[in-house]
Short mmCIF file of C-alpha atoms in Angstrom, two decimals:
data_model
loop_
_atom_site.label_atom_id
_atom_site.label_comp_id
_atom_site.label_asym_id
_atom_site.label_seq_id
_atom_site.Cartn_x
_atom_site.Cartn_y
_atom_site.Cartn_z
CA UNK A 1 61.65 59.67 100.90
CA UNK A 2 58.77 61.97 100.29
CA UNK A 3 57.28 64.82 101.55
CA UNK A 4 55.11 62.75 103.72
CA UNK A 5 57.32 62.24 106.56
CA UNK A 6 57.78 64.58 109.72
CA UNK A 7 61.51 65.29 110.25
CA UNK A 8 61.01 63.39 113.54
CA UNK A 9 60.27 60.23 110.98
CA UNK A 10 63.29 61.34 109.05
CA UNK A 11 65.00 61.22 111.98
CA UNK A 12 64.33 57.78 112.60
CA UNK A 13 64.75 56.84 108.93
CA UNK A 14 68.58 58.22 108.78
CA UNK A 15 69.21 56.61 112.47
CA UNK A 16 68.26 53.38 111.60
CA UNK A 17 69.99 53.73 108.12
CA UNK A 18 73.42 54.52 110.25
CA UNK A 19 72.67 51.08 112.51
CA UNK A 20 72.52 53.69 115.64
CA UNK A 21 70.72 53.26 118.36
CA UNK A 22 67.93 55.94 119.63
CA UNK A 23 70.18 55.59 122.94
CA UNK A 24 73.43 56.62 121.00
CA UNK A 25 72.10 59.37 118.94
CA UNK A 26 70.29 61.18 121.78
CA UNK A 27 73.73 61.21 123.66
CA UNK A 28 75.40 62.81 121.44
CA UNK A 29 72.93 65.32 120.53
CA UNK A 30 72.80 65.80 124.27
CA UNK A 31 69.34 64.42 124.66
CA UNK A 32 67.13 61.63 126.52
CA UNK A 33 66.44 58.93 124.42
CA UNK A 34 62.92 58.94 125.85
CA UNK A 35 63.20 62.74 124.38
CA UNK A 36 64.40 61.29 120.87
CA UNK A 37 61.49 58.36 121.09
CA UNK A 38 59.49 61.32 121.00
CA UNK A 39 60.23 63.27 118.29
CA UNK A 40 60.67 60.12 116.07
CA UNK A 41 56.94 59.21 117.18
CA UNK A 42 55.67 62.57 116.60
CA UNK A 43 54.73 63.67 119.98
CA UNK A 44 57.45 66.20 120.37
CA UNK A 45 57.67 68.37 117.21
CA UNK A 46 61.46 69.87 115.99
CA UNK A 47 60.50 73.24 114.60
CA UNK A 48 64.30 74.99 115.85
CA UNK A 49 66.44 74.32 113.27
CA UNK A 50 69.31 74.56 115.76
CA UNK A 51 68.31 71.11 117.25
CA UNK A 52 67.54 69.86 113.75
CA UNK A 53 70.82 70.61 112.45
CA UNK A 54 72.95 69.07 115.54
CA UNK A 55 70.68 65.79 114.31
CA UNK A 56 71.45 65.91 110.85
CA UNK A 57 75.43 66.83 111.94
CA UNK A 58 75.08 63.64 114.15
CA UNK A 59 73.91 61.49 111.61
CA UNK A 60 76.56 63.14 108.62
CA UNK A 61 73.17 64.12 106.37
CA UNK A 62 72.55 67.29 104.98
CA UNK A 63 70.59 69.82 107.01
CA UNK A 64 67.95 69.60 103.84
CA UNK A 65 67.69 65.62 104.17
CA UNK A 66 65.84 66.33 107.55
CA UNK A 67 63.57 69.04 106.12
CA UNK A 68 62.61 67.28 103.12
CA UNK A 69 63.92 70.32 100.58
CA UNK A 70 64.10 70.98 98.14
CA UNK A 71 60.72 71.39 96.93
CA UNK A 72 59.18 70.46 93.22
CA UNK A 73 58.09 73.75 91.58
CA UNK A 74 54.64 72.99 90.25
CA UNK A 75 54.00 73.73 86.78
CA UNK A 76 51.82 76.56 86.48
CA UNK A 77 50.54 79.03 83.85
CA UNK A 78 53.08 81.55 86.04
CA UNK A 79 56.06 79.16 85.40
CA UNK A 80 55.60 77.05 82.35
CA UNK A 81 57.28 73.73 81.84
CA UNK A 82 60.99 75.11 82.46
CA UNK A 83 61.82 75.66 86.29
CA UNK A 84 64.56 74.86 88.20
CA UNK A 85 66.66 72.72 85.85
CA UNK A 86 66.35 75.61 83.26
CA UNK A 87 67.84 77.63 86.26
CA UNK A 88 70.38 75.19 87.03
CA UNK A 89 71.59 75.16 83.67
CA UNK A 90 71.83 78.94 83.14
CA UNK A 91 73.93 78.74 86.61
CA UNK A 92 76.38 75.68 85.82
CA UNK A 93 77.08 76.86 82.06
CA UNK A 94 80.23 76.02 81.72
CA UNK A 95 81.57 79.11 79.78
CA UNK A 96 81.36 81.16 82.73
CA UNK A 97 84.11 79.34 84.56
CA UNK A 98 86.21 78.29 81.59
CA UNK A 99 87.88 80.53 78.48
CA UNK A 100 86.29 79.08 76.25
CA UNK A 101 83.12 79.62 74.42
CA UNK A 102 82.86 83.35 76.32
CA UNK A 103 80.66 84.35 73.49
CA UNK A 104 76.82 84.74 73.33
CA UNK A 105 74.48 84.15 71.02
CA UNK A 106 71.93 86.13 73.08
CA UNK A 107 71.50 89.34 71.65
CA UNK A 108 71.32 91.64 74.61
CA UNK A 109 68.94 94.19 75.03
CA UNK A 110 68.94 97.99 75.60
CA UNK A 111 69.85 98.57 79.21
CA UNK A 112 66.95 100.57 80.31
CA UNK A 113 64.59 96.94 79.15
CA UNK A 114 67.10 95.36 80.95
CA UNK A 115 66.71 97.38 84.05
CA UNK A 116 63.04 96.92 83.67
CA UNK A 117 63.22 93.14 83.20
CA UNK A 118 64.62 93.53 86.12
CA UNK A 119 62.45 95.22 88.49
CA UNK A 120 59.59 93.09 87.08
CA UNK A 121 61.14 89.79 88.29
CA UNK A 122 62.18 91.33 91.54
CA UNK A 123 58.31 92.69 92.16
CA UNK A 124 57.25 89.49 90.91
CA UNK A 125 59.13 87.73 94.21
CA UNK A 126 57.93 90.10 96.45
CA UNK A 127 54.69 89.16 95.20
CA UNK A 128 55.11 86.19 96.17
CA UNK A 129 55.17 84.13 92.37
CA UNK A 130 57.80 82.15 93.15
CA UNK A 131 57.23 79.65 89.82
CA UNK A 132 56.70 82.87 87.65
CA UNK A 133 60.19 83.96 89.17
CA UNK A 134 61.80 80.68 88.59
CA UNK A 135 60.49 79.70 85.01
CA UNK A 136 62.07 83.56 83.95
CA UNK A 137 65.46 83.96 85.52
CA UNK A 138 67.05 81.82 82.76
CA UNK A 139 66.36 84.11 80.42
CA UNK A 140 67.06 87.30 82.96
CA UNK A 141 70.85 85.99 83.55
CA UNK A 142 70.79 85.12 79.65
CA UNK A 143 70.59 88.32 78.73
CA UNK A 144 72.47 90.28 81.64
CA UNK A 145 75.26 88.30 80.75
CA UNK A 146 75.37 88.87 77.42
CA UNK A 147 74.91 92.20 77.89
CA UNK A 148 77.98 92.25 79.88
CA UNK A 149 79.88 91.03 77.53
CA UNK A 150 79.19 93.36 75.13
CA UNK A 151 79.22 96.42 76.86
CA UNK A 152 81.63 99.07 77.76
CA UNK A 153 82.16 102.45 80.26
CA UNK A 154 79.40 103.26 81.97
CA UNK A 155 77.20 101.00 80.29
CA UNK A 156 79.38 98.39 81.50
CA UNK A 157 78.88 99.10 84.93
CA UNK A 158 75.58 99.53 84.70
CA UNK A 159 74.91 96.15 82.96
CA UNK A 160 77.08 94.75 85.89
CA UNK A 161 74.56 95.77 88.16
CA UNK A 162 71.60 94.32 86.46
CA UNK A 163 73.79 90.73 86.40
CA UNK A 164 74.70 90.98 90.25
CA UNK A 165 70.90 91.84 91.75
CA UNK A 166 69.99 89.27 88.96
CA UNK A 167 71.87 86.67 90.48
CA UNK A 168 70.94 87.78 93.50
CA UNK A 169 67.17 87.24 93.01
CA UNK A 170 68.39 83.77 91.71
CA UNK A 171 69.90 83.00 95.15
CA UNK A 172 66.77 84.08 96.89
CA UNK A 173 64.56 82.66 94.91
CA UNK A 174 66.19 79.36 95.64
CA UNK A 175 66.76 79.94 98.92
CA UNK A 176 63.08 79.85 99.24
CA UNK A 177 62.50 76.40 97.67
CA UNK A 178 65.35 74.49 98.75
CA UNK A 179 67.63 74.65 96.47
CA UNK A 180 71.01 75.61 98.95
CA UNK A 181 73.47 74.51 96.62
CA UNK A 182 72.72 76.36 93.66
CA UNK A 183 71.74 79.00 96.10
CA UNK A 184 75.48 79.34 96.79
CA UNK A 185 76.80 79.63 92.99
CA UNK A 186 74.25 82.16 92.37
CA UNK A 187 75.26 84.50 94.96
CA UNK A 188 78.73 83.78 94.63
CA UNK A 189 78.02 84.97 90.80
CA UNK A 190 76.26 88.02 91.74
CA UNK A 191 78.98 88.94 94.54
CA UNK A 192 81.71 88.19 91.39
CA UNK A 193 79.43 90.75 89.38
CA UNK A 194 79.31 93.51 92.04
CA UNK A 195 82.77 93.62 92.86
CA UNK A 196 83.96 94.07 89.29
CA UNK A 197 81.27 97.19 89.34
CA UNK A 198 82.72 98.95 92.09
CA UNK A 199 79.58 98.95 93.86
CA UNK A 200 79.71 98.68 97.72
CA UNK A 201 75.88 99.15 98.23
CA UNK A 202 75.20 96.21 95.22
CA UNK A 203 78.25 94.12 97.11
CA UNK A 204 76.80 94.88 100.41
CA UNK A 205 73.58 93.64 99.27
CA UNK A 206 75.00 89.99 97.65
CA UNK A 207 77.27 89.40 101.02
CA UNK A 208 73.70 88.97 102.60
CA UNK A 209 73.06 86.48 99.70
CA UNK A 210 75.96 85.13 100.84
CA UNK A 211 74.98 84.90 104.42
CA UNK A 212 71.38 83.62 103.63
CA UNK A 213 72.97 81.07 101.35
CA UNK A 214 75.30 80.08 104.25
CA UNK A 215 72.19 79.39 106.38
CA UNK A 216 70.41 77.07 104.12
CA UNK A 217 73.00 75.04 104.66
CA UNK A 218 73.24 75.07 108.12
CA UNK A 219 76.39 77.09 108.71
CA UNK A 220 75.48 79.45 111.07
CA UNK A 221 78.49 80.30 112.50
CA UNK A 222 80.17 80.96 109.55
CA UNK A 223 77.50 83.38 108.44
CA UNK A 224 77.23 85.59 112.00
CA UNK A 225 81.28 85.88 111.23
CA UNK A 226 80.35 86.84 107.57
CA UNK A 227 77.69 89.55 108.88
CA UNK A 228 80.67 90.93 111.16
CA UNK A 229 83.23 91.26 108.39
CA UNK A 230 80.20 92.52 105.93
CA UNK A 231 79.60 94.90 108.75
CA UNK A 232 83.21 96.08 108.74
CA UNK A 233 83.39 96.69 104.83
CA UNK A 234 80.12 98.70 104.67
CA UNK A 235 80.77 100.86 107.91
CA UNK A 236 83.71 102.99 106.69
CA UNK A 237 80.83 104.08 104.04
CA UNK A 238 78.52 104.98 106.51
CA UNK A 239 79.28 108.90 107.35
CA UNK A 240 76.54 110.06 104.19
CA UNK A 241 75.02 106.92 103.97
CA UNK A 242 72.36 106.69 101.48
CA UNK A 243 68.76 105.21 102.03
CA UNK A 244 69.72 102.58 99.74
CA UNK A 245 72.66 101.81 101.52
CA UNK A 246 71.23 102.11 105.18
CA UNK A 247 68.55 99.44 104.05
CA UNK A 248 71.41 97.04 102.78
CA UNK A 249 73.24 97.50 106.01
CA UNK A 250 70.13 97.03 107.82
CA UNK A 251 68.81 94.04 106.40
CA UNK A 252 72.59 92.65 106.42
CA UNK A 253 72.29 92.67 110.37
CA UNK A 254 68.91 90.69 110.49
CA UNK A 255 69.85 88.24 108.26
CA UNK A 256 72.79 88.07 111.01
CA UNK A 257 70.63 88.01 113.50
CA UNK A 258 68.65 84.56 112.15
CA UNK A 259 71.73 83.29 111.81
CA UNK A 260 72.84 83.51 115.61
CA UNK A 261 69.28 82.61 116.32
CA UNK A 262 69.72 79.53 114.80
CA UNK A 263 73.39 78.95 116.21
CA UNK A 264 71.94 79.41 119.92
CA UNK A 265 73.57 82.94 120.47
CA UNK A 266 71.46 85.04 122.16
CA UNK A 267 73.99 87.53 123.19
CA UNK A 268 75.15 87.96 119.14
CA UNK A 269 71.22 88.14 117.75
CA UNK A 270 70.68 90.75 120.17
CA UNK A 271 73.27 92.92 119.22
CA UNK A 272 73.18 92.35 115.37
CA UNK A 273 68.80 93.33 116.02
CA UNK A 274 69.99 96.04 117.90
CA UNK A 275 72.32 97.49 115.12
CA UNK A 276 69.27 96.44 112.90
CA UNK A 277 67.15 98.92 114.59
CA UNK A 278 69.61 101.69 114.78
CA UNK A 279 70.00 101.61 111.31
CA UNK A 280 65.99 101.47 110.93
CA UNK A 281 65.42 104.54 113.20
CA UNK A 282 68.48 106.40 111.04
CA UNK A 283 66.25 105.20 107.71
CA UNK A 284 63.57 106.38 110.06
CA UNK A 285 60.32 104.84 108.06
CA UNK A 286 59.66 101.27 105.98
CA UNK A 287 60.76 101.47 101.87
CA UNK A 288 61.89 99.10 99.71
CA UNK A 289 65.28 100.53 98.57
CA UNK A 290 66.98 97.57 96.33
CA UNK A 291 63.99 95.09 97.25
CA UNK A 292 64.94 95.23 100.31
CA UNK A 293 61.48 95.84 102.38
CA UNK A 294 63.75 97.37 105.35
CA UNK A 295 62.31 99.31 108.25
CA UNK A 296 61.29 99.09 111.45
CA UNK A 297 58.43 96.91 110.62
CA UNK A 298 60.78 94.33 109.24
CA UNK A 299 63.37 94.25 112.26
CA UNK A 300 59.84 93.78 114.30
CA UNK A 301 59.20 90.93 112.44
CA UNK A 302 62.98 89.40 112.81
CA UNK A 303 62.40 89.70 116.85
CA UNK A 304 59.79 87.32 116.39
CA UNK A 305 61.31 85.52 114.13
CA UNK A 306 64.45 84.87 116.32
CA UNK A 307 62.58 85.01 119.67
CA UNK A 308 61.33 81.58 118.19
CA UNK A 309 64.26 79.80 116.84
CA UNK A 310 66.02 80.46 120.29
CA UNK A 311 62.76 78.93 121.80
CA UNK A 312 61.44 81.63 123.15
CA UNK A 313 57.94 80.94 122.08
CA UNK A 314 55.97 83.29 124.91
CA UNK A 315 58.23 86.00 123.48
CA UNK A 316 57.22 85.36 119.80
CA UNK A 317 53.31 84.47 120.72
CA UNK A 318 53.17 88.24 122.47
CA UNK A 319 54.57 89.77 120.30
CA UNK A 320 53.97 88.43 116.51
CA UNK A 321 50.02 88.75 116.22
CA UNK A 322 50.58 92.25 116.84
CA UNK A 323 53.03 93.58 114.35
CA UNK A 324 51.44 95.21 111.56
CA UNK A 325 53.10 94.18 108.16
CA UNK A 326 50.13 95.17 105.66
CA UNK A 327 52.62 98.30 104.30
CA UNK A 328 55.12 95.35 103.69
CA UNK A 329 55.52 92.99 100.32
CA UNK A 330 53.35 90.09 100.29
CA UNK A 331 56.37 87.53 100.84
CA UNK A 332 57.59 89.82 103.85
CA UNK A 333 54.04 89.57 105.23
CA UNK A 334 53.43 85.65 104.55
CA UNK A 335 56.99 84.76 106.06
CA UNK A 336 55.93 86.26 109.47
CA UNK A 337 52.42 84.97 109.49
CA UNK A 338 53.98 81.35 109.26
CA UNK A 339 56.12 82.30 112.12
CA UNK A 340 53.05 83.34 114.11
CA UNK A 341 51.66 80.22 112.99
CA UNK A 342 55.05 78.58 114.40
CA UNK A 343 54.67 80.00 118.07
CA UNK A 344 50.83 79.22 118.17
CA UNK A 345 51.25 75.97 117.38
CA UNK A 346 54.24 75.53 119.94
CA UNK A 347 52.05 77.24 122.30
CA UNK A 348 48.84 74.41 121.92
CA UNK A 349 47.16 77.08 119.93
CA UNK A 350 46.41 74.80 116.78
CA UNK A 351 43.59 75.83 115.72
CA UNK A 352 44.85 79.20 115.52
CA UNK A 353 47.54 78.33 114.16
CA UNK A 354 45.42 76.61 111.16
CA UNK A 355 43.63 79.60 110.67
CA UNK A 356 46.92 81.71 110.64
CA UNK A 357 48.24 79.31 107.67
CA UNK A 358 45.41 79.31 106.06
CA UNK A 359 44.84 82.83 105.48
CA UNK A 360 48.70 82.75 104.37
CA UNK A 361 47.76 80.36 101.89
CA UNK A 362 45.17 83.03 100.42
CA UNK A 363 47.35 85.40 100.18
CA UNK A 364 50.52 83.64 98.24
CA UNK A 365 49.79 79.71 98.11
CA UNK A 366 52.71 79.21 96.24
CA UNK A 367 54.63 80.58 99.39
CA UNK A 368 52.82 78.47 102.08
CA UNK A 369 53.62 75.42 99.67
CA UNK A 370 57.16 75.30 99.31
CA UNK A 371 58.16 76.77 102.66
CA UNK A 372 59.60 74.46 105.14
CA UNK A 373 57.71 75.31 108.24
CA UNK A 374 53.90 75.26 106.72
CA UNK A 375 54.51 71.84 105.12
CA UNK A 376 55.96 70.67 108.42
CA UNK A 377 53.34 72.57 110.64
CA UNK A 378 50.72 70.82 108.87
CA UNK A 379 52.04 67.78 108.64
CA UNK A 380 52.70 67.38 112.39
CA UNK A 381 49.01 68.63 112.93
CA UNK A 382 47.79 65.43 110.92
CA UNK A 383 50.20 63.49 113.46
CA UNK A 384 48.86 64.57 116.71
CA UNK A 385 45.25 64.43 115.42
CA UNK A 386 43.87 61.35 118.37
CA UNK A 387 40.48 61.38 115.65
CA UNK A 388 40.05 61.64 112.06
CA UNK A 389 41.78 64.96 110.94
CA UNK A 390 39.15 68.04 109.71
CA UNK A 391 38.29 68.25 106.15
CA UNK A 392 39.78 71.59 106.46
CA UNK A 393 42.93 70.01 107.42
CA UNK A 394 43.18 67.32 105.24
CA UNK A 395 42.55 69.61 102.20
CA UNK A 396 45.40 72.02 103.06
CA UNK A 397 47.96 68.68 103.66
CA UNK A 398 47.19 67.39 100.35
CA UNK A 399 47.39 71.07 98.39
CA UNK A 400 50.67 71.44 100.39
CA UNK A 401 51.53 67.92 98.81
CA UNK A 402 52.44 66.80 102.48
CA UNK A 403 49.50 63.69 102.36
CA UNK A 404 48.95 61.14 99.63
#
C-alpha cells in the first residue's frame, strides 16, 4: 500500500481483503452500497474522519490503515539521517520501564541550556520544521532524562519539567506525522514526568497530549470523557488562575471539542468551544503561554475546524476565510488554511481550494506534506480530474509524494 491510494481505494482494498461484499459493509456502516460504490470509485470523497473510522471499525483495521499514516520523514539538511526510529528508540529504551541499567552515560547539562534546548525545539514546531524537530528530540529526552537522574530539590523539579513538555513535544510532533502509537508512550512519559513534579499546569498540559494521542487513534469517546475528568482536576485551581494555566485549560477544551466533532456530538463540541471561549475572553487576548498559541483566535479556528468534521461545510466555508491567524505560529496558521482548503473543496470550490494549499505549502511544506488532509485533498483532486490534471496540480501530488 502506498501513498497513492484515496482512502475510498483503501476502502475497497481492506473490503475485498475481508471477502465482504460492498452490500455487507455499507449495511453495517449504515450506508447504500451505491453510496460505498462511490467512495471506493472516487466520486464521493471521505474527508470526516467520523465516517472513516466506523469503516476502518467495520473492517477491524486501524483508523491509520485508511489514512495511509504514518508518513516517511524526508531527510533533510533540518533533520539529518536519524528521524523517527532514532525517536522510537529514545522512547522504547528499555531502562525506563525496567530496574536495571537506570544509569546514563549522558552527561546532562546545566538546567538553564536545558531549558533553552528546550524552547528552541518547541519554537522550532511552531515553525513548522517538523524533520528538524524529529531528527533532535533524541537527544532532547537524552539529556532531560539524565538530568533527572542526577538531580535533586528544586533542581529536580525543575529538570522534571523540561522531561514532561519534552515528551510532550515528542507526542505532538508525532501526532503530526502519524505516528499514534508512539504518540501514546510519549505522552504517557511526559504525564509520568509531570505528576512526579507536582505540577498541575505541566499535568494539565500532557492530559491534552493524552487526549490528542487518544484521537489519532480514533478513540473519541474516550478522549471527550478524558477532557471532562481533565476539566475536573484543573477547575478546583481555577480561583487565581494564571495565564499559563488559563491557556492549558483552554486549549484542553478544544482539543475536546475535535474530539466530539469527530465522535458526532454536537451538543458536547458546543459546550467544550463554549468553555473554550470563556476561558479565552478570561485570558482576554492571543499568547503563547507553554506553546500553547491559545486565544480567541485559536478557538475561532477550532469552530471551523469542528463545524467541518460534523459536516457542516456552509458553516466552515463562511466562516474560515475570514479568521485572521497571521498573529498565530506558523503551524497554527497552516492547520486552518488546510481546513479552509477542506470546506472549499467540499463545497466544489477546487480551484480555490488549490490555491489555499498551495500557499500553505509556501509557508511550511513540510506541514502540507505529511498532513493527512492535503495529501488526501490532492490526491482526490487528481481523481475527479475528467482531463489531464494541471501542471500545477500534478507538481504539488508528486512533491506531496501522493503520485508516482
Amino acid at each position: 500500500m502506498t501513498n497513492t491510494l484515496t482512502i475510498g481505494e483503501r476502502v475497497a482494498w481492506y473490503r475485498r481483503r475481508r471477502g465482504m461484499s460492498q452490500e455487507v459493509l455499507a449495511g453495517l456502516v449504515d450506508r447504500t452500497e451505491d453510496w460505498l460504490s462511490k467512495v471506493e470509485n472516487n466520486r464521493i470523497q471521505l474527508d470526516r474522519l467520523s465516517v472513516i473510522k466506523s469503516l476502518a471499525d467495520v473492517l477491524d483495521v486501524a483508523l491509520a490503515d485508511l489514512v495511509a499514516e504514518p508518513s516517511l520523514v524526508s531527510w533533510t539538511s533540518d533533520s539529518g539521517m536519524r528521524t523517527v526510529p532514532a525517536l522510537r528508540a529514545a522512547l522504547m529504551d528499555y531502562r525506563k520501564v525496567t530496574p536495571f541499567g537506570t544509569g546514563s552515560s549522558v552527561e546532562p547539562p546545566p538546567i538553564d541550556v536545558l531549558q533553552q534546548e528546550l524552547k528552541t525545539l518547541w519554537d522550532a514546531y511552531q515553525d513548522a520544521r517538523f524533520g528538524y524537530v524529529t531528527g533532535r528530540l533524541p537527544s532532547l529526552i537524552a539529556h532531560a532524562e539524565a538530568a533527572v537522574s542526577a538531580m535533586s530539590g528544586d533542581a529536580l523539579d525543575d529538570a522534571r519539567r523540561v522531561l514532561g513538555l519534552a515528551y510532550q513535544l515528542a507526542a505532538v510532533q508525532l501526532t503530526k506525522i502519524g505516528e499514534a502509537d508512539l504518540s501514546w508512550i510519549a505522552a504517557d512519559r511526559g504525564l509520568g514526568a509531570a505528576r512526579a513534579a507536582g505540577d498541575v499546569v505541566l499535568t494539565g498540559t500532557l492530559l491534552r497530549s493524552v487526549a490528542h494521542a487518544l484521537q489519532a487513534t480514533g478513540r473519541y469517546r474516550e478522549a471527550v470523557q478524558l477532557t471532562n475528568d481533565a476539566a475536573n482536576y484543573l477547575e478546583p485551581h481555577l480561583s487565581n488562575a494564571t495565564p499559563e494555566l488559563l491557556s492549558v485549560y483552554g486549549t484542553l477544551f478544544l482539543a475536546g471539542s475535535i474530539a466530539a466533532a469527530r465522535a458526532n456530538d454536537a451538543i458536547a463540541t458546543r459546550t467544550f468551544l463554549t468553555a473554550a471561549d470563556e476561558a479565552a475572553q478570561r485570558l482576554g487576548h492571543d499568547a503563547n503561554h507553554l506553546w500553547t498559541a491559545f486565544g480567541p483566535t485559536n478557538v475561532a479556528i477550532h469552530r471551523v475546524a469542528t463545524a467541518a468534521e460534523l459536516g457542516d461545510i456552509q458553516v466552515a466555508v463562511d466562516l474560515g476565510p475570514r479568521v485572521d491567524t497571521s498573529g498565530l505560529p506558523m503551524e497554527r496558521r497552516v492547520r486552518h488554511s488546510l481546513e479552509v482548503a477542506r470546506a472549499l473543496s467540499a463545497w466544489n470550490r477546487a480551484d480555490e481550494a488549490l490555491d489555499t494549499v498551495l500557499a500553505a505549502e509556501k509557508m511550511a511544506p513540510e506541514q502540507v506534506r505529511y498532513h493527512v488532509l492535503s495529501r488526501q485533498l490532492v490526491l482526490s483532486w487528481i481523481r475527479h480530474q475528467r482531463t489531464k490534471p494541471s501542471t500545477v496540480l500534478v507538481d504539488l501530488a508528486r512533491r506531496l509524494d501522493v503520485m508516482d
